[in-house]
XYZ file of C-alpha atoms in Angstrom:
500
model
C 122.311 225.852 40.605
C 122.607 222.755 42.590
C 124.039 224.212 45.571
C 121.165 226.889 45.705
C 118.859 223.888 45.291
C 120.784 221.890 48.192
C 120.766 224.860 50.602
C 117.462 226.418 49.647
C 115.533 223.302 50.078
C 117.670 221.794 52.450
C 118.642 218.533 50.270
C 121.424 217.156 52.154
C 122.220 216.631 56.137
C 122.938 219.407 57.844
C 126.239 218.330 59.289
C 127.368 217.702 56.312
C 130.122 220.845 55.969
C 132.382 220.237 53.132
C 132.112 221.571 49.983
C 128.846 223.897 50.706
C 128.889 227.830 50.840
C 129.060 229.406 54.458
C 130.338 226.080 55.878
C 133.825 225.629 57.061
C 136.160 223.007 59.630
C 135.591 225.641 62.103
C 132.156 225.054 62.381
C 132.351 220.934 62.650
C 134.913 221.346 64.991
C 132.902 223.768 66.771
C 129.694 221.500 66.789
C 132.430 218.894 68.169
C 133.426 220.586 71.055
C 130.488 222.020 72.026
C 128.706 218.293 72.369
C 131.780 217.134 73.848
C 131.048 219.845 76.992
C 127.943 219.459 77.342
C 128.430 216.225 78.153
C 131.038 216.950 80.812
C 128.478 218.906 82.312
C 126.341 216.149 83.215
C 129.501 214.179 83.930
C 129.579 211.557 81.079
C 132.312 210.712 78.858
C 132.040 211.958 74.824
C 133.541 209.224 72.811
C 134.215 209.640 68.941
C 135.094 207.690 66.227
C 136.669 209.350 63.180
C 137.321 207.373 59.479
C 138.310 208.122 56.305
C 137.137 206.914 53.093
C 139.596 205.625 50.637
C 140.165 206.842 47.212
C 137.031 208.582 47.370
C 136.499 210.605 44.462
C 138.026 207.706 42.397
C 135.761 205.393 43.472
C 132.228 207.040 42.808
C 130.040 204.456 41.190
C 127.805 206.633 38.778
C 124.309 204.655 38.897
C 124.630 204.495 42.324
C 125.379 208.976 42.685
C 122.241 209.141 40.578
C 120.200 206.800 42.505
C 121.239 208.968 45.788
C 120.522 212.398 44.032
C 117.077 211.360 43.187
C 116.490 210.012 46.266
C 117.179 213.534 47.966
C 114.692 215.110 45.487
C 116.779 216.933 43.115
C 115.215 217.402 39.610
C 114.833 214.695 37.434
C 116.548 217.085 34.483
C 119.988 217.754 36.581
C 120.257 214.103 37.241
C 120.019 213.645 33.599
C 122.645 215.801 32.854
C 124.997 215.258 35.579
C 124.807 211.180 34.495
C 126.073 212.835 30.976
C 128.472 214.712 32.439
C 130.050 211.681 34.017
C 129.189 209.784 30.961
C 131.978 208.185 28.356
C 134.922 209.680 30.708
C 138.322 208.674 29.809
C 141.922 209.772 31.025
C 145.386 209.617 29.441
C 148.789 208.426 30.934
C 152.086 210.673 30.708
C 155.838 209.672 31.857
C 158.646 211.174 30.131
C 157.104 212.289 27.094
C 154.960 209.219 26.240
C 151.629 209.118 26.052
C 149.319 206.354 26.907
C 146.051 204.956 25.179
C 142.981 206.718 26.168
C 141.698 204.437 29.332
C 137.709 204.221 30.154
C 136.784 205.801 33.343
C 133.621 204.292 33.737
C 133.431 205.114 38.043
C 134.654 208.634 40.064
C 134.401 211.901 39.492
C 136.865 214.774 38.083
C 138.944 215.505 40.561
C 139.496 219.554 40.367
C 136.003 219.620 38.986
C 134.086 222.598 41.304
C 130.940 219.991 40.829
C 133.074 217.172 42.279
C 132.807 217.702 45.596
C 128.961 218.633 45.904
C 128.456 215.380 44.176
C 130.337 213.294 46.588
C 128.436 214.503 49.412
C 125.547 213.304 47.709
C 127.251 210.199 47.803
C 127.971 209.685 51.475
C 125.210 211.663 52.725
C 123.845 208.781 54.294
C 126.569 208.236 56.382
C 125.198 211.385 58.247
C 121.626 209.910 58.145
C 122.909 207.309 60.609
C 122.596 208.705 63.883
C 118.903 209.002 64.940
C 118.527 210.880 68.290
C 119.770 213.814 69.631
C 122.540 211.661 71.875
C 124.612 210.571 68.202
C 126.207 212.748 66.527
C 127.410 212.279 62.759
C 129.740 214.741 61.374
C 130.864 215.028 57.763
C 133.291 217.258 55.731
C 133.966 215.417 52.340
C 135.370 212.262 52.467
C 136.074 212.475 55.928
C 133.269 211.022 58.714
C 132.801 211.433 62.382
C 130.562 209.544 65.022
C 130.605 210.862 68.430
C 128.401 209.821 71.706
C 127.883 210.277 75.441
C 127.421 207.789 78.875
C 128.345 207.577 81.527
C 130.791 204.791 80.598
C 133.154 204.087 77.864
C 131.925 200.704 77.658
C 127.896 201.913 76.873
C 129.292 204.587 74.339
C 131.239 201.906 72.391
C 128.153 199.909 71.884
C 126.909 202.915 70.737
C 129.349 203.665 68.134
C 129.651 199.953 67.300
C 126.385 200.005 65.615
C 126.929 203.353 64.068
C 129.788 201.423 62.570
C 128.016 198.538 61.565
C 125.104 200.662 59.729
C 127.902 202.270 57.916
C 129.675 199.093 57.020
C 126.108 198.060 55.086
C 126.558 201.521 53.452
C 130.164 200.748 52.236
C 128.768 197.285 50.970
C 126.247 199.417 49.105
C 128.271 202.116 47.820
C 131.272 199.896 46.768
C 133.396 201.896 48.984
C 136.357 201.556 51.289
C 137.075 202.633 54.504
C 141.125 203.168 55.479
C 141.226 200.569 58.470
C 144.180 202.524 59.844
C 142.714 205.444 59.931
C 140.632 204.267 62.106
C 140.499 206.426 65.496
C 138.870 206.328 68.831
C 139.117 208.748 71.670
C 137.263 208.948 75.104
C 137.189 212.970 75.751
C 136.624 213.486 79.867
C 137.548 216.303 82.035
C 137.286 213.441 85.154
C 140.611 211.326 84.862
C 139.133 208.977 87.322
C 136.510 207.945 84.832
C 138.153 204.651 82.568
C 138.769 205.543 79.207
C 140.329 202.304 77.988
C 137.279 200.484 75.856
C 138.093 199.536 72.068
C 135.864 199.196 69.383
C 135.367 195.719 67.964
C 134.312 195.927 63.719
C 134.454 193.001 61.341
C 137.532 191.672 62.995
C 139.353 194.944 63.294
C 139.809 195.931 67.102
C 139.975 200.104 67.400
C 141.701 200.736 70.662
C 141.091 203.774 71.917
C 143.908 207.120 71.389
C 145.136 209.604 73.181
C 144.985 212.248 70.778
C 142.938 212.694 67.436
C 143.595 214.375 64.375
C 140.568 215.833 62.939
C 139.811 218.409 60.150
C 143.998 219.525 61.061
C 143.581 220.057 64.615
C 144.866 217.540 67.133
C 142.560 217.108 70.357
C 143.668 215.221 72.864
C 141.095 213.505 75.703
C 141.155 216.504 77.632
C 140.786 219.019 75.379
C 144.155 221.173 76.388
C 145.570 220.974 72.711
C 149.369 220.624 73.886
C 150.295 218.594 70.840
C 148.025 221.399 68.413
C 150.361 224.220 69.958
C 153.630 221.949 69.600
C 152.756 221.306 65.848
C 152.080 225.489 65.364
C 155.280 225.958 67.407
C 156.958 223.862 64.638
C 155.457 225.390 61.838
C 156.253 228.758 62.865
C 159.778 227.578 63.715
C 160.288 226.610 60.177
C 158.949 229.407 58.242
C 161.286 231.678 60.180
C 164.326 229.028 58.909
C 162.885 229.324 55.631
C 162.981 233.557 55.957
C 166.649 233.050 57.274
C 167.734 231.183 53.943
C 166.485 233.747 51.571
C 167.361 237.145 53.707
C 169.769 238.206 55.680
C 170.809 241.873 57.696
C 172.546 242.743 54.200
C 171.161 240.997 51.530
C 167.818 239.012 50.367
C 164.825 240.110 49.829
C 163.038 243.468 51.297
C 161.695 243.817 54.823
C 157.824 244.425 52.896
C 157.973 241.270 51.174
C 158.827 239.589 54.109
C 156.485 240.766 55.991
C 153.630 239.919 53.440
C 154.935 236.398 53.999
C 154.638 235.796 57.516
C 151.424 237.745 57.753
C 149.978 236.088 54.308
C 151.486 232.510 54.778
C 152.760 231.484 58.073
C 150.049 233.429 60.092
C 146.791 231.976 59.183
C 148.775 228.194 58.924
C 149.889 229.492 62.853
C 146.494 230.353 63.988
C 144.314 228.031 61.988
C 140.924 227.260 63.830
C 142.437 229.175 66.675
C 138.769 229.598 68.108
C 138.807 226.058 68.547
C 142.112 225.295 70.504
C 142.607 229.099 71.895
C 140.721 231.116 74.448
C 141.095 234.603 74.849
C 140.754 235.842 78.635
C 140.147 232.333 80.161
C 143.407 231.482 82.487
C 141.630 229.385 84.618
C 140.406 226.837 83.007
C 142.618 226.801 79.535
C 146.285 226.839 78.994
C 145.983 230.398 77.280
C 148.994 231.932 79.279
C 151.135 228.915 78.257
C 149.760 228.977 74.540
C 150.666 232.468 74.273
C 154.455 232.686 75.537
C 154.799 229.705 72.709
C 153.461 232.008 70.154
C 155.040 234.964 71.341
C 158.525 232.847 71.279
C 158.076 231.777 67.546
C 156.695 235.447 66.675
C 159.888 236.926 68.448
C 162.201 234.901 66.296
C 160.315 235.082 63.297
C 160.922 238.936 63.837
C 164.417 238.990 64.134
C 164.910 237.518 60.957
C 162.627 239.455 58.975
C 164.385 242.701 60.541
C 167.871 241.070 60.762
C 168.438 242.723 64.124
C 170.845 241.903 67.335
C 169.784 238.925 69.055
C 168.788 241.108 72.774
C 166.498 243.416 70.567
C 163.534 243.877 72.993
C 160.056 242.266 72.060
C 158.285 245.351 72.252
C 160.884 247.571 69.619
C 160.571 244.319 67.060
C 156.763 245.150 67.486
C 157.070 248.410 66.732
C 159.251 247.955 63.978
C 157.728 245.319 62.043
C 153.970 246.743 63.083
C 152.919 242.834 64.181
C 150.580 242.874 67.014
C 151.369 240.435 69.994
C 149.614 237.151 69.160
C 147.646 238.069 72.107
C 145.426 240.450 69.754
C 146.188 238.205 66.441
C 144.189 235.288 68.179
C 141.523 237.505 69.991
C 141.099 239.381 66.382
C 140.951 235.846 64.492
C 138.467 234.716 67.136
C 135.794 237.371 67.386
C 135.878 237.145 63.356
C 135.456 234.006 63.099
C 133.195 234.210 66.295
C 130.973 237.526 64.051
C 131.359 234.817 61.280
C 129.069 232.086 63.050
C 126.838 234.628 64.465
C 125.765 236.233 61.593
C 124.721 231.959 59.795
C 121.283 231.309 58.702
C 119.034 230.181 61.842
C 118.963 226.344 60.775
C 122.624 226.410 60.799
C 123.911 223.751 63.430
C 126.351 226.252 65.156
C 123.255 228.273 65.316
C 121.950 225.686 67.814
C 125.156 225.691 69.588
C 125.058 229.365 70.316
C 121.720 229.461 71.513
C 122.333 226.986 73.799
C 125.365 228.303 75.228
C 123.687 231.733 75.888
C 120.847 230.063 77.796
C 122.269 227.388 79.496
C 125.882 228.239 80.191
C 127.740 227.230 83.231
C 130.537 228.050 84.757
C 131.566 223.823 85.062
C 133.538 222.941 81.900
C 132.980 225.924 80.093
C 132.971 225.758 76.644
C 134.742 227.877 73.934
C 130.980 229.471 73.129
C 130.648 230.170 76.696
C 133.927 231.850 77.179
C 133.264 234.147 74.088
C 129.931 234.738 75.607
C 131.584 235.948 78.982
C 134.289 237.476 77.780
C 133.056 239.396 74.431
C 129.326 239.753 75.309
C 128.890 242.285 72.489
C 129.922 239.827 70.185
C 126.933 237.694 71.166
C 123.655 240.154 70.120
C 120.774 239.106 69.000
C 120.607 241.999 66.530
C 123.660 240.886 63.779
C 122.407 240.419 60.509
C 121.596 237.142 59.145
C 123.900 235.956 56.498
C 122.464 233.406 53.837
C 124.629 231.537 51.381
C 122.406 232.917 48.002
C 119.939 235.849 48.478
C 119.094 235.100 45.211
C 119.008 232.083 42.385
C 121.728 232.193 40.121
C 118.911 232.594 36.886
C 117.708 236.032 38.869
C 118.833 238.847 36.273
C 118.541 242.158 37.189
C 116.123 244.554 35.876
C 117.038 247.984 36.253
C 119.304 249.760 33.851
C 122.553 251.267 35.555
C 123.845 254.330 33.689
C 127.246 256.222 35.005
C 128.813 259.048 33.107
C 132.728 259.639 33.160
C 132.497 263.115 34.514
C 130.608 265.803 36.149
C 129.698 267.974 32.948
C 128.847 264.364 31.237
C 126.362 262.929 34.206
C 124.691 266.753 34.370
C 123.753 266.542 30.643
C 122.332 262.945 30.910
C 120.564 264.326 34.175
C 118.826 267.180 31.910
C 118.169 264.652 28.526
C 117.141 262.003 30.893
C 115.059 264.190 33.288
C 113.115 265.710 30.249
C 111.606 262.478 29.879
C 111.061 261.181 33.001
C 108.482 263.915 33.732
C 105.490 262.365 33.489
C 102.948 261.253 36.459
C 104.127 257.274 36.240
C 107.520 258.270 36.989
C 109.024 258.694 40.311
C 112.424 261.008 40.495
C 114.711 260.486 43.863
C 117.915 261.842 44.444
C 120.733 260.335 47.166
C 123.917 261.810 48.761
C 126.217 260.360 51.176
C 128.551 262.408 52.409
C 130.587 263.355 55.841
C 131.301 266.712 57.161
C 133.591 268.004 61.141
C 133.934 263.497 60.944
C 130.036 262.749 60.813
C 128.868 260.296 58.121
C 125.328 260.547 56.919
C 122.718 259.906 54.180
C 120.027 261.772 52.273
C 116.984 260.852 49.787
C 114.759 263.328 48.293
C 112.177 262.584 45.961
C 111.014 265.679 43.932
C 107.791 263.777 42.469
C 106.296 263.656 45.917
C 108.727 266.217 47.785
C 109.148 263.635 50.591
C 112.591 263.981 52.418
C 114.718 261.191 54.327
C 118.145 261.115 56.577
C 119.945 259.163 58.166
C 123.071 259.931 60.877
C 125.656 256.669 60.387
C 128.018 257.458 62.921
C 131.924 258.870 63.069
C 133.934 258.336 60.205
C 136.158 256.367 62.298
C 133.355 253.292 61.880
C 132.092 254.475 58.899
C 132.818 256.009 55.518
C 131.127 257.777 52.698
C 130.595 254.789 50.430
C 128.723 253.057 52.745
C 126.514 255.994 53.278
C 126.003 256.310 49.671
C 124.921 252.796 49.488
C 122.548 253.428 52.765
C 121.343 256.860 51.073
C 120.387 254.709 47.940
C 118.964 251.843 50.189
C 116.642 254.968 51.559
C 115.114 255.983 47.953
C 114.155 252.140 47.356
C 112.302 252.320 50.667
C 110.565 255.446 49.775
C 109.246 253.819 46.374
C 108.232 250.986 48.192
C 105.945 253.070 50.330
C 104.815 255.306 47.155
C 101.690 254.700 45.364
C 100.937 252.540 43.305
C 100.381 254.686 40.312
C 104.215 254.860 39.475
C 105.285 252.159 37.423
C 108.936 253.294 36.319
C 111.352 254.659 39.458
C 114.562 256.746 38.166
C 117.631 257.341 41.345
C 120.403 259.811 40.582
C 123.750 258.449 42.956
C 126.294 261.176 43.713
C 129.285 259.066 44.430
């Protein structure tokens, strides 16, 4: 209930992207690098600053977390029972069989608790309240925060951040929170190398010299945005899953080529390509280190092959493809992409990557493009106007549905409800439709008939190759609740027979 509340009503920042339905890294990251091009555009440097809170959910001080949740407007009852749900906590000690005294827990939050995180983002939310113009940027996932700016000079954007910094300092004071000093990191991101990059951030005595690379949300950018260090990482953790394959199988014992398999495409494969749509573009070998990116990958895929299979060492590429049925990462990326890609596209019209793709469709340029841009040129059908708009709850969760669903075990069975159930249903407040979905020479299509008003509807889907005949029985059925919305008024009950 309270995140429907948060994303109906819009209760907490929206770059805040942890812990909240239809939110993901991808998308902060996304929001990240698109700012950060924009600004090479007009030929400024993007600085960031990215912390980390210590002990966070540990440190949650309860008066405080219901201070902030009233503050954001939610209702006075949930406060009221999420202060007794934190209320008289205690926790236990275990080592080697012994068990402690019960110990108050009179601050934090459950950790494992689905509520937890929610609650903590009501708890730092502020820190994303910070920036106030369209030049600062605040991002948040959790516990961990990001400022980010853009000048013309290092020098203006650290004075920039420095009182980002200082305004969150006041909220630490506040909060009784603790920021990880050495987590501390500050990068200059410019495509010019001429531009100086060397200002450090000066905060209560700690001095934040500026990086080379970042770590943020698990991918490593770098100042120039070419992601050598990401790949190296992925190169190494494809490198050691195929070790870890050698140790339990071999060309005559271990376990079975499927299982394998499932592995690499279940485990190492989305830990390989991991916000790939952030670090990877597919078709750009101009401007990006694609070609480069992909004979890594295709080097760690090859001998990830060979050891599933077990096969001679000057097996060709292409056979170990065949074999194993992995596509080249070539098509693993571009696939992963244009989901993810679909994924954004299809987010609620306030969502911030929303912004970001409108944006790039209007005012892209071929200077610094950015990864937006690139799927915009490269993939323009991925880009339409005419996706449908995804919201995190269509409904609230207390919405109960209405209508009785009846279905029989068998032919003979749902013809002798139809008759007992149609006897009754003949009356003048009634309204009978039938549905069918069904495909015939590869055609899928739908039907609706209604026999109280003898009105007729269908509906051509396509070739079963893009569609299939459950989705035109759900289409067929979508028809008969159009046709009672457009029926009169004098039928109060509305009875569909499904053939499925």
């Amino acid at each position: 209930m309270i995140s429907f509340l948060v994303e109906t009503h819009a209760l907490l920042p929206a770059h805040h992207f942890g812990g909240r339905p239809g939110r993901t890294t991808e998308d902060a990251m996304t929001l990240l690098t698109e700012n950060i091009h924009q600004a090479w555009k007009t030929g400024e440097i993007y600085s960031a600053v990215f912390m980390d809170v210590a002990g966070a959910f540990n440190n949650v001080h309860h008066e405080r977390l219901i201070h902030n949740l009233r503050k954001r407007k939610v209702p006075e009852k949930i406060a009221k029972w999420i202060r007794n749900f934190l209320k008289d906590r205690t926790t236990k000690l275990r080592f080697n069989n012994a068990t402690s005294q019960s110990i108050s827990t009179p601050a934090g939050v459950p950790q494992g608790s689905p509520l937890s995180p929610l609650l903590y983002i009501f708890y730092n939310a502020d820190l994303l309240d910070i920036p106030e113009n369209q030049e600062e940027l605040g991002l948040g996932f959790i516990d961990d925060i990001g400022y980010g700016t853009s000048g013309l000079m290092a020098e203006s954007n650290v004075e920039k951040l420095q009182q980002l910094l200082q305004k969150a300092e006041i909220w630490r004071r506040q909060h009784g929170a603790q920021f990880e000093r050495s987590k501390y990191v500050l990068i200059h991101f410019t495509g010019n190398g001429k531009l100086k990059t060397e200002a450090p951030i000066e905060i209560d005595g700690v001095t934040i010299h500026p990086a080379e690379e970042a770590k943020y949300l698990g991918v490593t950018f770098d100042k120039k945005l070419k992601y050598r260090a990401h790949i190296e990482q992925v190169v190494k953790k494809g490198t050691k899953f195929a070790l870890a394959i050698g140790n339990i199988a071999k060309s005559t014992w271990g376990a079975e080529f499927k299982y394998l398999r499932r592995l690499f495409t279940a485990v190492a494969a989305p830990r390989m390509d991991y916000a790939a749509s952030i670090w990877h573009r597919p078709g750009d070998t101009r401007t990006a280190p694609t070609t480069s990116q992909l004979n890594k990958m295709a080097s760690v895929q090859r001998q990830i092959m060979r050891t599933i299979t077990g096969c001679f060492r000057t097996t060709p590429t292409a056979a170990l493809e065949a074999e194993t049925a992995l596509p080249p990462p070539q098509f693993r990326l571009r696939n992963k992409i244009l989901r993810s890609v679909t994924r954004m596209r299809t987010l609620p019209a306030n969502h911030p990557v929303q912004q970001c793709i409108k944006r790039a469709k209007s005012k892209g340029t071929p200077a610094y493009l950015s990864n937006l841009e690139n799927i915009i040129k490269q993939f323009p059908e991925y880009m339409q106007d005419t996706m449908e708009e995804i919201h995190p709850y269509i409904r609230p969760p207390w919405w109960t549905l209405e209508a009785e669903i009846h279905i029989d075990g068998s032919k003979d069975e749902a013809e002798k409800h139809h008759n007992r159930a149609g006897s009754n249903a003949m009356n003048d407040s009634t309204i009978l439709i039938y549905t069918d979905g069904s495909g015939i020479n590869g055609n899928i299509g739908a039907a609706a008939y209604c026999s109280s008003t003898g009105q007729k509807e269908h509906q051509y889907l396509g070739k079963d190759k893009t569609h299939n005949v459950y989705a035109a029985e759900l289409e067929a059925i979508n028809m008969a609740t159009n046709i009672v919305k457009e029926s009169d008024r004098k039928y109060t009950k509305c009875v569909i027979y499904a053939n499925s």
